[in-house]
Amino acid sequence: MSQRRSRSNDDLEAEGAARDFLHDIGRAAESLLASLEERRSCLIVTHYDADGVCAAAALARTLCQLDTPFHIRVVDQLDETVIGWVKRNPHYKCVVMTDLGSGLLSRLEAELSDREVFVVDHHIPEPEAEGGAVREVNPHRFGIDGSTQASSSTLAYLLVRSALPEEAPTLSPLAVVGALGDRQDVGRHFSLTGLNEIAVRDGVEHGYIKRELGLRLFGLRSRPLLKCLEYTFDPYLPGLSGDEAACYNFLKSIGVKPSEGGKLRYFKSLSREEVRRLATELIKYSMSVGLSVRESERIFGTTYLRPREGEDSPLYDAREFAAILNACGRVERHDLALLLAMGVRGRVLSDAMREVEGYRRALSSAINEVRNSRERYVSELDHLVVVDLSGRVSSRMLAAVASILASSKVWGITKPLMAITKVGEDALKVSLRKPISIDAKYRAVNLGQVMRSVADELGGVGGGHENAAGGTFSADLKSELVRAVEAEISRAISA
């Protein structure tokens, strides 16, 4: 166990930047409680992904305890349309924005000056607006990397923890799920670090979270082993991920029966020798298709479990829970995602699982098509690899495809990767990522700043993190967009 993971929460919270930020969160919590007491209603605006959903759910569950009416609106991004909608609904006097907002503080202050607005966001913020009417909670203001050390769901958890410390631990799994959904497991053995670790430790201490080291296969406890292999994209297993027949043949070839008695086998039915053989052969297989030993060993890592869910539940493993929420968000079933995060099960869970199956099939199909027809979709410029998926994937699936392409060396991408697709007839959605094997000269490029600069230049909306960013632009600006992004990257590496 690493030195970082052996420290207590008191140690983590006493560190300079973290201490100051947590103190600021405490003041924000006091302001929010005072506003709720005065206003007696609240609007939560959040992003559709797992982090945004978990952040909103943590606040909503707290509002339920406070007997405070609320409404949640889930959006693709914060833009003029969303701000205009909020402005046209003046009965919401207290507005909380989670997982978005820091990039448009000046607009929020200008348009919503008659409201009490709280922004709980971990994306790179714009310079602080004059006046400070919007109450912002953002780790970047204190020199803490919001892309790796603090998800928005963790920030929401810390807000609740400061306001209602005795009630907060029940919400710690939401922070863990949200952080994993945002791929913040960047610590040793794919663990959560920084402020995210506070939520992990609270959850462990109160019996809501359990940590284990093991295989990082999707749905390892809830799905047949064959499906676990097929649906694993993080890490990406070339030739196996998304290909059921190939996974079946692989299991047979290593002496692990995929089925027995006419039924597909689950991981828990494997003998100790079969588990050892599966792990060993997965590493051998990964190396045989060109991955390094280190890349191949990404199949192992930290698993965060939720002991208060049944072990055969797809919500038992926090990573699988995050994947389910992300899938529901990307197929626009926000209702299912929010209800699951709020603790509802039964039919909601079964409906969500049907959506997940369809989403994973579509994701598998898209990734395999790019892999098999690379020349059709992928073009390479001096400082940028462009993957044009217009007409092939939805705007909400784009980020997932971009992340998968960026997460494995098998794709051989060493420059920033930009995936593009159309949104209706009038807009383009962009996802910008740093690949895992990025050339050293691009490592210091801040993709969030790149997208913001391009948005300022072309009139779109853009921003994000240092290693992952996105934006929306006019559909007739595709050529200009590609040129502008490459030019910004070129300027960044020349600075």
PDB file of C-alpha atoms in Angstrom, residues 14 45 77 100 104 119 212 236 284 292 309 313 366 376 383 408 417 420:
ATOM      1  CA  ALA A  14      -4.566  19.365   7.028  1.00  0.00           C
ATOM      2  CA  VAL A  45     -28.676  22.050 -13.101  1.00  0.00           C
ATOM      3  CA  GLN A  77     -23.600  21.564 -21.421  1.00  0.00           C
ATOM      4  CA  LEU A 100     -20.584  22.749 -15.065  1.00  0.00           C
ATOM      5  CA  LEU A 104     -19.239  30.812 -17.864  1.00  0.00           C
ATOM      6  CA  VAL A 119     -21.439  26.581  -8.959  1.00  0.00           C
ATOM      7  CA  GLU A 212      -9.943  -4.824  -3.145  1.00  0.00           C
ATOM      8  CA  TYR A 236      -9.130  -1.988 -24.070  1.00  0.00           C
ATOM      9  CA  LYS A 284       0.057 -13.093 -22.386  1.00  0.00           C
ATOM     10  CA  SER A 292       3.953  -3.817 -23.300  1.00  0.00           C
ATOM     11  CA  GLU A 309     -25.750  -3.812  -2.324  1.00  0.00           C
ATOM     12  CA  SER A 313     -26.064  -6.640  -8.201  1.00  0.00           C
ATOM     13  CA  ALA A 366     -18.487   1.898 -33.182  1.00  0.00           C
ATOM     14  CA  ARG A 376     -12.218   5.976 -43.398  1.00  0.00           C
ATOM     15  CA  HIS A 383      -0.086  18.088 -34.227  1.00  0.00           C
ATOM     16  CA  SER A 408      -4.723   2.186 -25.188  1.00  0.00           C
ATOM     17  CA  LEU A 417      -6.891  13.200 -30.473  1.00  0.00           C
ATOM     18  CA  ILE A 420     -16.017  14.949 -34.091  1.00  0.00           C
TER      19      ILE A 420
END
